[in-house]
mmCIF file of C-alpha atoms and ligand atoms in Angstrom:
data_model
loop_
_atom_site.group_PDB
_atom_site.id
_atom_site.type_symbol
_atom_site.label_atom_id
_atom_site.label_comp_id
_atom_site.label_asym_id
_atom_site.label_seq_id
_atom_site.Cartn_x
_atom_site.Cartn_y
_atom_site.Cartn_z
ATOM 1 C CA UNK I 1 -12.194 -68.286 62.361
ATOM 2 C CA UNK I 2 -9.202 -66.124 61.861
ATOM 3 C CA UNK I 3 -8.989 -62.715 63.716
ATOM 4 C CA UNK I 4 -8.598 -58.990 62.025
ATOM 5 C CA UNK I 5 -7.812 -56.063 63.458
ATOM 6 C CA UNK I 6 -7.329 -52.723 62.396
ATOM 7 C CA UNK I 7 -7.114 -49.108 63.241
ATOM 8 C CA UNK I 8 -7.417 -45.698 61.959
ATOM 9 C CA UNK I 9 -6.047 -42.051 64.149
ATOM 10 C CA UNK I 10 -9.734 -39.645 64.173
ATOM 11 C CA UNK I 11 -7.211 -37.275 63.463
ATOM 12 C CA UNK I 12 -8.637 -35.399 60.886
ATOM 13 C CA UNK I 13 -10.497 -36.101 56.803
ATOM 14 C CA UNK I 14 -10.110 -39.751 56.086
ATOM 15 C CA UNK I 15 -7.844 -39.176 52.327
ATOM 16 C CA UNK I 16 -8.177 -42.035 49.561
ATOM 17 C CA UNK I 17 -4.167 -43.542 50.971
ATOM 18 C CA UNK I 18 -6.082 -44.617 54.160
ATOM 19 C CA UNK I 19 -9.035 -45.804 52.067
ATOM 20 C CA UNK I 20 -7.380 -47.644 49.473
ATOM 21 C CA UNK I 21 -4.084 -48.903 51.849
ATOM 22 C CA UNK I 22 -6.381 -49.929 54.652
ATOM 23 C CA UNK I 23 -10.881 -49.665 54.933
ATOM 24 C CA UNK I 24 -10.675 -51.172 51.183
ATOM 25 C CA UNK I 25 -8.990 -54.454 52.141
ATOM 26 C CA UNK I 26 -10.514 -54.767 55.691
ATOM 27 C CA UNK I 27 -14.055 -54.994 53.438
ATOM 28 C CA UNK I 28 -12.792 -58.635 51.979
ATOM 29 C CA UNK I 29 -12.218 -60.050 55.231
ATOM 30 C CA UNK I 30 -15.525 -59.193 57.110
ATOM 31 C CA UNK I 31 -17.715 -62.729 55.730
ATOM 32 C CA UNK I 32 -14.487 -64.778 56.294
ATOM 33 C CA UNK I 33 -12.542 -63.832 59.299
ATOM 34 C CA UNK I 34 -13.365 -62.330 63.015
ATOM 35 C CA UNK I 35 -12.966 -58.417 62.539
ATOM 36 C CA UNK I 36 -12.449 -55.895 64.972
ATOM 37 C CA UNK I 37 -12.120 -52.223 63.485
ATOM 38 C CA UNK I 38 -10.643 -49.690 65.829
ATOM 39 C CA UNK I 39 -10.926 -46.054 65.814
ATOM 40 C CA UNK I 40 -7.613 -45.174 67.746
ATOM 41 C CA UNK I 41 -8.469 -41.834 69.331
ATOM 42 C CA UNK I 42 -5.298 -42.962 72.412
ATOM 43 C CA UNK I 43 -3.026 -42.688 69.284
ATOM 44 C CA UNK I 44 -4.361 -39.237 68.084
ATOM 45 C CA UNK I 45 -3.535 -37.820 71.467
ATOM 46 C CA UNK I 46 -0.065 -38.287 71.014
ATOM 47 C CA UNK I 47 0.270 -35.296 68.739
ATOM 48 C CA UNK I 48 -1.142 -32.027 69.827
ATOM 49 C CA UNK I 49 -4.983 -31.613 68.986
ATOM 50 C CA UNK I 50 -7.668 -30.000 69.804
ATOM 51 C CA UNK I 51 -10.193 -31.826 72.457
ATOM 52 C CA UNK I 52 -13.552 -30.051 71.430
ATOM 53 C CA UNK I 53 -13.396 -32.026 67.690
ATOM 54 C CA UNK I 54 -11.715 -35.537 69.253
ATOM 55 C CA UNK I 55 -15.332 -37.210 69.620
ATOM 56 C CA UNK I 56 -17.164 -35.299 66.405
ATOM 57 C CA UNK I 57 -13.833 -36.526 64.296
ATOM 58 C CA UNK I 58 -14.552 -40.114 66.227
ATOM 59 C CA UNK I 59 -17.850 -40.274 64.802
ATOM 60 C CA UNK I 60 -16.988 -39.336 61.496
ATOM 61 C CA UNK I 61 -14.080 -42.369 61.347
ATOM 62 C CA UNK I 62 -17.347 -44.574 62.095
ATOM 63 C CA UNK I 63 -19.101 -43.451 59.651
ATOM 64 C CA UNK I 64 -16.387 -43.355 57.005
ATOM 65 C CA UNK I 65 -15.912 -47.046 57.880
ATOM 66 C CA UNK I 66 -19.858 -47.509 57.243
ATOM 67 C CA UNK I 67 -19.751 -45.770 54.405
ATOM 68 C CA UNK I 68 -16.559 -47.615 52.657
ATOM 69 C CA UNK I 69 -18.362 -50.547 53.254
ATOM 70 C CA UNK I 70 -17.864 -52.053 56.302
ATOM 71 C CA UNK I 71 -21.130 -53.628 57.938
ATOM 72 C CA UNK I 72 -21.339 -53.576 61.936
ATOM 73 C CA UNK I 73 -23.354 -56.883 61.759
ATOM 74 C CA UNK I 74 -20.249 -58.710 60.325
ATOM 75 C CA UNK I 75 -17.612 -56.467 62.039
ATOM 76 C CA UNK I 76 -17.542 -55.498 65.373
ATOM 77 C CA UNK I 77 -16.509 -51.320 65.230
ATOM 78 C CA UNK I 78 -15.226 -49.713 68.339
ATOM 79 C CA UNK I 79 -13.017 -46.868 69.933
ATOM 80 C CA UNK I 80 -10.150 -47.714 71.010
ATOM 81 C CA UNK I 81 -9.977 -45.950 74.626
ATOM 82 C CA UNK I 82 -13.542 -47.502 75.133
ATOM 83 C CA UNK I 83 -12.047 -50.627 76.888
ATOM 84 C CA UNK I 84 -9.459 -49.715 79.080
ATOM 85 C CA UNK I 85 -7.396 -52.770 78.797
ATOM 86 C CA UNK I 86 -5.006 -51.306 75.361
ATOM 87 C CA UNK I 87 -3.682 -48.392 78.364
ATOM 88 C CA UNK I 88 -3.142 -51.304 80.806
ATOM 89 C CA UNK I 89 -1.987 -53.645 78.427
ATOM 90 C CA UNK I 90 0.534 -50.973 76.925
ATOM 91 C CA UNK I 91 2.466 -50.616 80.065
ATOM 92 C CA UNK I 92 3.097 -54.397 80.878
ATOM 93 C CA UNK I 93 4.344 -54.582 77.113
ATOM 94 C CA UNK I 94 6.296 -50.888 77.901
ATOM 95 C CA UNK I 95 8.284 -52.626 80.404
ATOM 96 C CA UNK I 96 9.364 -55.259 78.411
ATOM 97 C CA UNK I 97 10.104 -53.471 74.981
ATOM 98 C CA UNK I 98 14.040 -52.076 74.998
ATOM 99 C CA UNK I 99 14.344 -48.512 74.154
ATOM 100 C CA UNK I 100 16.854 -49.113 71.358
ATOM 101 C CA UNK I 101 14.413 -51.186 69.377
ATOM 102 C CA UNK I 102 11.944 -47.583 69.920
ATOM 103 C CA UNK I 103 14.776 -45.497 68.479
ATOM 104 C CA UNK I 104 14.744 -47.236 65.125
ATOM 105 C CA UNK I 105 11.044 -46.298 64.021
ATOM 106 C CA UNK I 106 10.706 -44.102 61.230
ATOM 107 C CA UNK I 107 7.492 -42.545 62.118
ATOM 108 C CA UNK I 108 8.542 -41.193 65.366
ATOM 109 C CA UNK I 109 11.512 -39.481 63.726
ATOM 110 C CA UNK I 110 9.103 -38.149 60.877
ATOM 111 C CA UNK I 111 6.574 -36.586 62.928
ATOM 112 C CA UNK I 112 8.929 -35.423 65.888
ATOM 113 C CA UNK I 113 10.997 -33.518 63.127
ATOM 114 C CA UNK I 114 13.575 -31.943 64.519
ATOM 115 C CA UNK I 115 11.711 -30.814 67.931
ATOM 116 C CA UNK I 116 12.406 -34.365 68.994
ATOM 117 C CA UNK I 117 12.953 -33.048 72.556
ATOM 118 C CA UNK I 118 9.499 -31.640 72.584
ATOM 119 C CA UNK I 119 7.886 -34.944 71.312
ATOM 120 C CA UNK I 120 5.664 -36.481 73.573
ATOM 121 C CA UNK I 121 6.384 -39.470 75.702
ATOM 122 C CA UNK I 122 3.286 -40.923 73.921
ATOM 123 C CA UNK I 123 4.366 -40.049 70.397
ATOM 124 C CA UNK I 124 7.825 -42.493 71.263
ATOM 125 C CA UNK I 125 5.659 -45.062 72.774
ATOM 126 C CA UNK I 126 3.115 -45.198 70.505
ATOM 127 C CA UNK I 127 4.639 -48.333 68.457
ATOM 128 C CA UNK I 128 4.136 -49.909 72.092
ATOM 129 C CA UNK I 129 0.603 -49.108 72.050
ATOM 130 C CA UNK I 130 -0.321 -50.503 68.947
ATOM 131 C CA UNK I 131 1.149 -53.804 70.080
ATOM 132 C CA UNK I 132 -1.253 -53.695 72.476
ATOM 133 C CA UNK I 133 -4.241 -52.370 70.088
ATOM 134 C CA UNK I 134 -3.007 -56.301 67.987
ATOM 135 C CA UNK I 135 -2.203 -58.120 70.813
ATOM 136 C CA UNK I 136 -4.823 -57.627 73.459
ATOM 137 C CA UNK I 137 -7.332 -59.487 70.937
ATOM 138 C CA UNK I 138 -4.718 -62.465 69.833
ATOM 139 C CA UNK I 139 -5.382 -60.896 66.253
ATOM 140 C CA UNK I 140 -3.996 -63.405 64.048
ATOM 141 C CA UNK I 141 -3.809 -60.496 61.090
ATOM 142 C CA UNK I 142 -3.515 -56.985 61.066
ATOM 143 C CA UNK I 143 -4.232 -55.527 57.204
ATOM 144 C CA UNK I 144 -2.530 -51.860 57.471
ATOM 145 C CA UNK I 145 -0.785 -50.002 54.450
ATOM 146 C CA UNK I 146 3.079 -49.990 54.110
ATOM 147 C CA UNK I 147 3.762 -47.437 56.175
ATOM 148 C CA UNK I 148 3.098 -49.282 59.235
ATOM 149 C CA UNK I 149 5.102 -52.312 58.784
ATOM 150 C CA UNK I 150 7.986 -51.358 61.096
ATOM 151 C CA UNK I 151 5.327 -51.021 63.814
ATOM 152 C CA UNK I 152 4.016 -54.446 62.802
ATOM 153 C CA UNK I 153 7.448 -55.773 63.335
ATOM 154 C CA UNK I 154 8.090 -54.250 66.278
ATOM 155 C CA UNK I 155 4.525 -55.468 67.949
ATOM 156 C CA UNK I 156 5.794 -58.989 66.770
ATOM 157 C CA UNK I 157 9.509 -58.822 68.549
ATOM 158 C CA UNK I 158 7.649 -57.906 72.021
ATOM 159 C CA UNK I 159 5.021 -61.018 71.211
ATOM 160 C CA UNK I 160 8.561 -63.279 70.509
ATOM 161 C CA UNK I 161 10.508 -62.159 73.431
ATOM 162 C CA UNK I 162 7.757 -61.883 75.970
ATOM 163 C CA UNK I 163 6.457 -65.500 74.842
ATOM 164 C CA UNK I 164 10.266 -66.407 75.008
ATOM 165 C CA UNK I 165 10.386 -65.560 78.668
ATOM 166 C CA UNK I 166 6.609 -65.971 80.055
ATOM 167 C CA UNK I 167 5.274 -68.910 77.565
ATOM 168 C CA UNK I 168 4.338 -69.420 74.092
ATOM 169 C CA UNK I 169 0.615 -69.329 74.936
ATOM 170 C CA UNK I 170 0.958 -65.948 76.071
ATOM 171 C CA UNK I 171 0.554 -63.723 72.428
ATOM 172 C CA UNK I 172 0.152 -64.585 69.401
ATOM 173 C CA UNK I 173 2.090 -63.440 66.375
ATOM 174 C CA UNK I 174 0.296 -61.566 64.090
ATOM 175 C CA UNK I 175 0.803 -61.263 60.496
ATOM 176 C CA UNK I 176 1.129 -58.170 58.674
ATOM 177 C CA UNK I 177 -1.429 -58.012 56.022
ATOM 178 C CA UNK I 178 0.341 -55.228 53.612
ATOM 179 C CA UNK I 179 -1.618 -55.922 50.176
ATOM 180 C CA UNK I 180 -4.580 -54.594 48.116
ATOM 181 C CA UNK I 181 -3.984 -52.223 44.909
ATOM 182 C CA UNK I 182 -2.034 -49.011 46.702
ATOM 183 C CA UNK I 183 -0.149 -49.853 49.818
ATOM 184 C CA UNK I 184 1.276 -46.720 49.744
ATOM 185 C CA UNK I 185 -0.279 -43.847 48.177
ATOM 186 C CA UNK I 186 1.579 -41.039 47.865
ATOM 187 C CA UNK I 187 1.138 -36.793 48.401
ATOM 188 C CA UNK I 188 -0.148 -35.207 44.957
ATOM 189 C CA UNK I 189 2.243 -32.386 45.875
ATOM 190 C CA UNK I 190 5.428 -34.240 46.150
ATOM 191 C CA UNK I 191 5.269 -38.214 44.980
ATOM 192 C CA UNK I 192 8.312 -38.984 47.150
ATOM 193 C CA UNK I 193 6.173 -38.009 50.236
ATOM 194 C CA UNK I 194 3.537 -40.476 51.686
ATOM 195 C CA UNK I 195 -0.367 -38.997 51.513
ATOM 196 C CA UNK I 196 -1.027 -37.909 54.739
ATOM 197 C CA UNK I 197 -3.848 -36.319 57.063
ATOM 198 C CA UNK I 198 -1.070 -33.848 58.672
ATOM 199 C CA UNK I 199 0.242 -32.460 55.787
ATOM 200 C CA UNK I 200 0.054 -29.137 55.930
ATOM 201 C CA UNK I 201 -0.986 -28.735 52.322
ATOM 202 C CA UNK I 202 -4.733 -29.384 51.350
ATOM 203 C CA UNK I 203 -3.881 -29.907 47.706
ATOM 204 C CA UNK I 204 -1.201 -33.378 48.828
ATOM 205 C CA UNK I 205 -4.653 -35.338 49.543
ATOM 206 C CA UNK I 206 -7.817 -36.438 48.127
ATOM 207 C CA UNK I 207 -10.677 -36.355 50.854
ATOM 208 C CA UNK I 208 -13.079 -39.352 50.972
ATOM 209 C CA UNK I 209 -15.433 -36.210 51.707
ATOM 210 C CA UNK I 210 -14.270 -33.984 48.790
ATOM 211 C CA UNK I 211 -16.751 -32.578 46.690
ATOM 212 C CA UNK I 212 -16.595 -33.350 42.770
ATOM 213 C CA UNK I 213 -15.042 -29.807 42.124
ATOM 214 C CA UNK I 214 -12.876 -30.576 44.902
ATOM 215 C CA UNK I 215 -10.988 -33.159 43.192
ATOM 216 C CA UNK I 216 -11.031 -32.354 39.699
ATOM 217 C CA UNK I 217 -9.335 -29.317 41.332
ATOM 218 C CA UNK I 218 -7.169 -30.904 43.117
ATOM 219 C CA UNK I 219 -5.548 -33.626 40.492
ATOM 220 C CA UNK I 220 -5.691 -31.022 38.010
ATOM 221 C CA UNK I 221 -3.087 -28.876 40.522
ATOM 222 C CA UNK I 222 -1.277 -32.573 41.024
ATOM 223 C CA UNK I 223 2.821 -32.196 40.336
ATOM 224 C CA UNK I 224 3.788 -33.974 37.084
ATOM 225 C CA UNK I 225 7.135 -34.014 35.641
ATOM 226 C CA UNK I 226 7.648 -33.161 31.286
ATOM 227 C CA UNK I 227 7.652 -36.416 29.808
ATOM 228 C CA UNK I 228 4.637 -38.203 28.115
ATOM 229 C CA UNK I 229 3.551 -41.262 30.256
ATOM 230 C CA UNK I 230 5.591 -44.455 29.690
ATOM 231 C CA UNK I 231 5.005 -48.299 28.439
ATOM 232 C CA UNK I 232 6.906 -50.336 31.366
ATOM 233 C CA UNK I 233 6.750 -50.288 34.688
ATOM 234 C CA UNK I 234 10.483 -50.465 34.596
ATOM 235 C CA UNK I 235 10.475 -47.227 32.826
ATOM 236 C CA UNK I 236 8.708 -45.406 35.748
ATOM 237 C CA UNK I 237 12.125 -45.470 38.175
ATOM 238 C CA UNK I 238 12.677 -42.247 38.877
ATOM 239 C CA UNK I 239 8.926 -40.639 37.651
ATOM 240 C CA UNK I 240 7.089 -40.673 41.192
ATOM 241 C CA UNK I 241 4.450 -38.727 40.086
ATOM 242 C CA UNK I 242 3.604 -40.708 37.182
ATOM 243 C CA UNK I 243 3.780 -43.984 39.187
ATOM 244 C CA UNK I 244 1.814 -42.563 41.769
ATOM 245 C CA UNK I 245 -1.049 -41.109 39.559
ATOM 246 C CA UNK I 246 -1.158 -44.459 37.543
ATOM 247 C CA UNK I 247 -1.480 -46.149 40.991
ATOM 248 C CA UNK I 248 -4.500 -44.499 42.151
ATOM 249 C CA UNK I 249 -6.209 -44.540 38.697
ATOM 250 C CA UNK I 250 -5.760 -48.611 38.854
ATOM 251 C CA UNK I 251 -6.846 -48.876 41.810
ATOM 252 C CA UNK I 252 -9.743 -46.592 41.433
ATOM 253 C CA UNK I 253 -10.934 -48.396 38.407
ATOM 254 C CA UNK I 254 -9.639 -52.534 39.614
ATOM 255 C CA UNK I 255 -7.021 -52.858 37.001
ATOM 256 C CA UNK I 256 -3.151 -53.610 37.597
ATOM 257 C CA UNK I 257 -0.956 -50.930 37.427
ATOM 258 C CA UNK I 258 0.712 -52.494 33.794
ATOM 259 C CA UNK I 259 -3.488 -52.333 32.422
ATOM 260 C CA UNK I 260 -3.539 -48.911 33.173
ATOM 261 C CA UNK I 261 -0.438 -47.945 31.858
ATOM 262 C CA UNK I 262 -1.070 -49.772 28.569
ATOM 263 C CA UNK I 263 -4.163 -47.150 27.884
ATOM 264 C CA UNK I 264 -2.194 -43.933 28.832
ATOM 265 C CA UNK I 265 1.576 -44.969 26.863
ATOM 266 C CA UNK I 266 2.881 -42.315 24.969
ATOM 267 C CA UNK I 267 0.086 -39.516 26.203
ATOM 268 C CA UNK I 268 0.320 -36.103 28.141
ATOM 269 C CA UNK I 269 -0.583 -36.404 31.982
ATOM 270 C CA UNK I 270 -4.000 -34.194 30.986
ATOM 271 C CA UNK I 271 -5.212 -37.521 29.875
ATOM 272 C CA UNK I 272 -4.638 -39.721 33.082
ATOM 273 C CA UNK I 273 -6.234 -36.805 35.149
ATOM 274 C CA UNK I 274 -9.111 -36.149 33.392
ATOM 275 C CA UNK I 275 -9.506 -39.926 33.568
ATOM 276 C CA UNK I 276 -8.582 -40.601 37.320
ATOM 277 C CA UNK I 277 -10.511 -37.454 37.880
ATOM 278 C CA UNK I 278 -13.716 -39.320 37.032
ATOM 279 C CA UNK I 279 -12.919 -42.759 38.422
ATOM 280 C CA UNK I 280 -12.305 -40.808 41.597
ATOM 281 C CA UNK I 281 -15.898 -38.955 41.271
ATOM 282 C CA UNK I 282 -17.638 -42.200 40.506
ATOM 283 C CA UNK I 283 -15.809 -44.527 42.985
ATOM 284 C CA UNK I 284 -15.613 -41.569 46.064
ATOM 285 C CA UNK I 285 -19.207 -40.245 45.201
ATOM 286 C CA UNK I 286 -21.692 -42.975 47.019
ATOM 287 C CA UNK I 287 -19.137 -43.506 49.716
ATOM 288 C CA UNK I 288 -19.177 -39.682 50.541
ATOM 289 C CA UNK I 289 -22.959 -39.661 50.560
ATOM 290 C CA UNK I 290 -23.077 -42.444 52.852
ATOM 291 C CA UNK I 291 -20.849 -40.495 55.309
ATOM 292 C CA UNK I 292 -22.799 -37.424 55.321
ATOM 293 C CA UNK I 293 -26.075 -39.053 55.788
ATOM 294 C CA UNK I 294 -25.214 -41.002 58.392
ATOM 295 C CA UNK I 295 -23.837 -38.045 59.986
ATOM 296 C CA UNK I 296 -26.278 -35.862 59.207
ATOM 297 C CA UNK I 297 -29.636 -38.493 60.068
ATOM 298 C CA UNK I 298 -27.708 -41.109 62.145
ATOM 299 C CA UNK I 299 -25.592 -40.255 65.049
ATOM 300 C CA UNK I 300 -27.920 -42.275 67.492
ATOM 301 C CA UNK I 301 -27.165 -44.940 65.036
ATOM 302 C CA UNK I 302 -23.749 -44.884 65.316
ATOM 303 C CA UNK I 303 -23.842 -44.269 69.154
ATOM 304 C CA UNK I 304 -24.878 -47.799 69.013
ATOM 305 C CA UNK I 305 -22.493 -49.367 66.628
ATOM 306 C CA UNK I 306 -19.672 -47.975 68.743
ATOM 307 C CA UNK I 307 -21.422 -49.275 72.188
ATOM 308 C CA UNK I 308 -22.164 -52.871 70.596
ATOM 309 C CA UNK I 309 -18.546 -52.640 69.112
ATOM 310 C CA UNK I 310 -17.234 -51.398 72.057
ATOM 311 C CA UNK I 311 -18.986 -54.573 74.511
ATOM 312 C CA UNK I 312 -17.654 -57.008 72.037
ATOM 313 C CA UNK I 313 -14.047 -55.511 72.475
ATOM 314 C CA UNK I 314 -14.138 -55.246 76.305
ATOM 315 C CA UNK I 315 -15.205 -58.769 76.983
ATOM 316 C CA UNK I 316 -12.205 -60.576 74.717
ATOM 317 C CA UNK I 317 -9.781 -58.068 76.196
ATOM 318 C CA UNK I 318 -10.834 -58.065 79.636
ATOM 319 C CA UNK I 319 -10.028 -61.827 79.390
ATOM 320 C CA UNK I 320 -6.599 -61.550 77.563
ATOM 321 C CA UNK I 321 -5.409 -59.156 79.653
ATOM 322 C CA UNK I 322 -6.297 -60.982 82.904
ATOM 323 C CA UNK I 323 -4.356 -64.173 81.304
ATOM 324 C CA UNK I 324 -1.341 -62.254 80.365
ATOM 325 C CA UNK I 325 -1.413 -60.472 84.423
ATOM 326 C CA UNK I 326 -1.416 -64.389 85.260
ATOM 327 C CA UNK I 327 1.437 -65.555 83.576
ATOM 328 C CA UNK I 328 3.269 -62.333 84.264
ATOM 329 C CA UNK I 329 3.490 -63.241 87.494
ATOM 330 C CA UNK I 330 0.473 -61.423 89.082
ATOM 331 C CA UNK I 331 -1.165 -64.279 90.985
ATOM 332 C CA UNK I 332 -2.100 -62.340 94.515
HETATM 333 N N1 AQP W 401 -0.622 -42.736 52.134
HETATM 334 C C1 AQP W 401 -1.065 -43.909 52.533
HETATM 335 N N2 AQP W 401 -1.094 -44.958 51.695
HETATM 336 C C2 AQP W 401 -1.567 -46.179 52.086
HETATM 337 N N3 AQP W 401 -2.046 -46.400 53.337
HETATM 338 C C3 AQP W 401 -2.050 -45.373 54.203
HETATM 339 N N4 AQP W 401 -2.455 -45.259 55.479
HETATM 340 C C4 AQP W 401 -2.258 -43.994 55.917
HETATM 341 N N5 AQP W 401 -1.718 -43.255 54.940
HETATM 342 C C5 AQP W 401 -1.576 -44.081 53.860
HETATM 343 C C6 AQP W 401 -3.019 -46.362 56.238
HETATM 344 O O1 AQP W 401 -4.197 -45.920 56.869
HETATM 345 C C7 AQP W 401 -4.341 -46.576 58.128
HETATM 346 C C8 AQP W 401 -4.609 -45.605 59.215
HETATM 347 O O2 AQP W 401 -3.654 -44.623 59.330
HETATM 348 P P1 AQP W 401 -3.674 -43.655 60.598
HETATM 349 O O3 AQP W 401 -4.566 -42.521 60.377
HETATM 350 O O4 AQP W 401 -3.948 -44.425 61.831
HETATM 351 O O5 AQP W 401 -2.191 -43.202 60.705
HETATM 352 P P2 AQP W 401 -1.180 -42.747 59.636
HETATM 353 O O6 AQP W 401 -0.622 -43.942 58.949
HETATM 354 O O7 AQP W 401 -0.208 -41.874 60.365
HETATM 355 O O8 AQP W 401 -2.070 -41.924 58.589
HETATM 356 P P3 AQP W 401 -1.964 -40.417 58.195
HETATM 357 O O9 AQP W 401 -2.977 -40.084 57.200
HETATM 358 O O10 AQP W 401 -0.536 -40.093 57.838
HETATM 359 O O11 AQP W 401 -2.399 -39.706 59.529
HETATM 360 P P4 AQP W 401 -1.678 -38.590 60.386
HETATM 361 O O12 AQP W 401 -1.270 -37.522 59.421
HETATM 362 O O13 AQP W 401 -2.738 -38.162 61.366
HETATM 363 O O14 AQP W 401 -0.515 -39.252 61.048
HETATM 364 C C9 AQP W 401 -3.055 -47.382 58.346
HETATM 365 O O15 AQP W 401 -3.321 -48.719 58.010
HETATM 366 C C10 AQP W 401 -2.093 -46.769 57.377
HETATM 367 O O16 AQP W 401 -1.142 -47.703 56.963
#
């Protein structure tokens, strides 16, 4: 059976881009494939935050997980600082990835800003981390939204050259699995900007947690531009809003983006919204239940998910990382 494995920061509201660009597609793997669902709380360190809600915003990345649909019987859920091996693993990869090849992610740039000085050594190095994160387990796929495909790559040139130089038994490559009906959702503020948990406006994302109110309110403040919606999909070059609201209501209601555009052609945006308003309500509504009863009823319940999760990941990693000391060159 193939391996999955996948991650989401507890840095924060889980918003319907990390729903529908990664916890949607990781549900269609978990009766065919080996899955392994992370909760990265190494990688939300790397920004500053606040170490009284790191374990309560843990918990509620397990439960959002439950909640979206994935089932802990079929898919093994864990945290990733639980087994020590990603730390370990991450510096035998750090001393093997060239800094240049660090330099050209996009993400680090983006979220260091201009303050780049004052970035953390972790926020640089994180790319190197997630290599671990993939290959610690030998995933064979990693299904992640678009926005992490340059780390993807990246975790694969380390595999390549360190397999060039150690063995080709050492890691194996995995494949980016960038798919499913949004890869990339974008901000409701600014459809040029990717939907994001640090954005510092409230109104850019759709919470898997938000009330009914909540996101009638916010699509209805969503930026539009003054034409009426078109026919093509060619036609919507240079309309990111309109792409991006026809996006999510596809994807909200399992239609391709050219279905959904045939029903809106020729209308006003107050039609699409009042539309993707509801899917969102209907689609977001048992999910968000599910969260907050497990939260609310179940903690000691998902206290054990994370433990069972957490066993399952320290025993194949413990292994992998001992092999990979081995053929390092770490035989005394
Ligand atoms: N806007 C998005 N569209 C599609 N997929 C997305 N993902 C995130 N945003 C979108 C996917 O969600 C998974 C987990 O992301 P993460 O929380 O680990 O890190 P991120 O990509 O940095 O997400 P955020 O929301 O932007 O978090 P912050 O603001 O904390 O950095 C990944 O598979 C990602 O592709």
């Amino acid at each position: 059976m193939k391996r999955v494995l996948s991650g989401i920061q507890p840095t924060g509201d889980l918003h319907i881009g990390n729903y529908l660009g990664a916890i949607h597609n990781w549900v269609g793997y978990q009766d065919t494939h080996d899955c392994l669902f992370c909760i990265v709380d190494l990688h939300a360190i790397t920004v500053l935050y606040d170490p009284e809600t790191l374990g309560e915003n843990v918990e509620f990345v397990a439960a959002a997980y439950i909640g979206a649909g994935i089932d802990p019987k079929k898919a093994a859920i864990f945290v990733q600082s639980h087994p020590r091996t990603h730390s370990e693993l991450h510096w035998l990869l750090a001393c093997h990835t060239p800094m240049g090849w660090l330099n050209r992610m996009t993400q680090f740039k983006e979220k260091a800003g201009k303050k780049k000085d004052q970035a953390s050594l972790g926020l640089y190095a994180y790319p190197v981390l997630m290599a671990a994160d993939i290959l610690i387990y030998q995933a064979d796929e990693v299904p992640v939204g678009e926005d992490q495909k340059q780390h993807l790559e990246l975790a694969r040139d380390i595999a390549q050259s360190m397999n060039q130089r150690y063995g080709e038994t050492l890691f194996k490559l995995p494949e980016p699995m960038i798919q499913g009906p949004a890869p990339r959702v974008m901000s409701l503020r600014d459809g040029t900007a990717k939907m994001s948990k640090s954005d510092p406006s409230a109104y850019s994302r759709i919470l898997l947690r938000d009330s009914a109110d909540e996101i009638a309110q916010k699509i209805r403040k969503a930026k539009t531009d003054p034409h009426p919606l078109p026919e093509t999909v060619a036609d919507l070059e240079g309309r990111p809003e309109a792409k991006n609201l026809l996006t999510l209501y596809g994807a909200m209601t399992n239609q391709k983006l050219e279905e959904a555009m045939k029903i809106f052609a020729g209308q006003n945006f107050s039609a699409l919204k009042e539309a993707l308003t509801e899917a969102c309500v209907q689609k977001l509504g048992p999910i968000s239940s599910e969260i907050n009863k497990l939260l609310q009823d179940d903690r000691a319940y998902l206290r054990t998910v994370l433990k069972d999760g957490g066993e399952k990941a320290r025993t194949i990693s413990e292994k992998n990382l001992e092999k990979t000391y081995h053929q390092l060159g770490f035989k005394v």
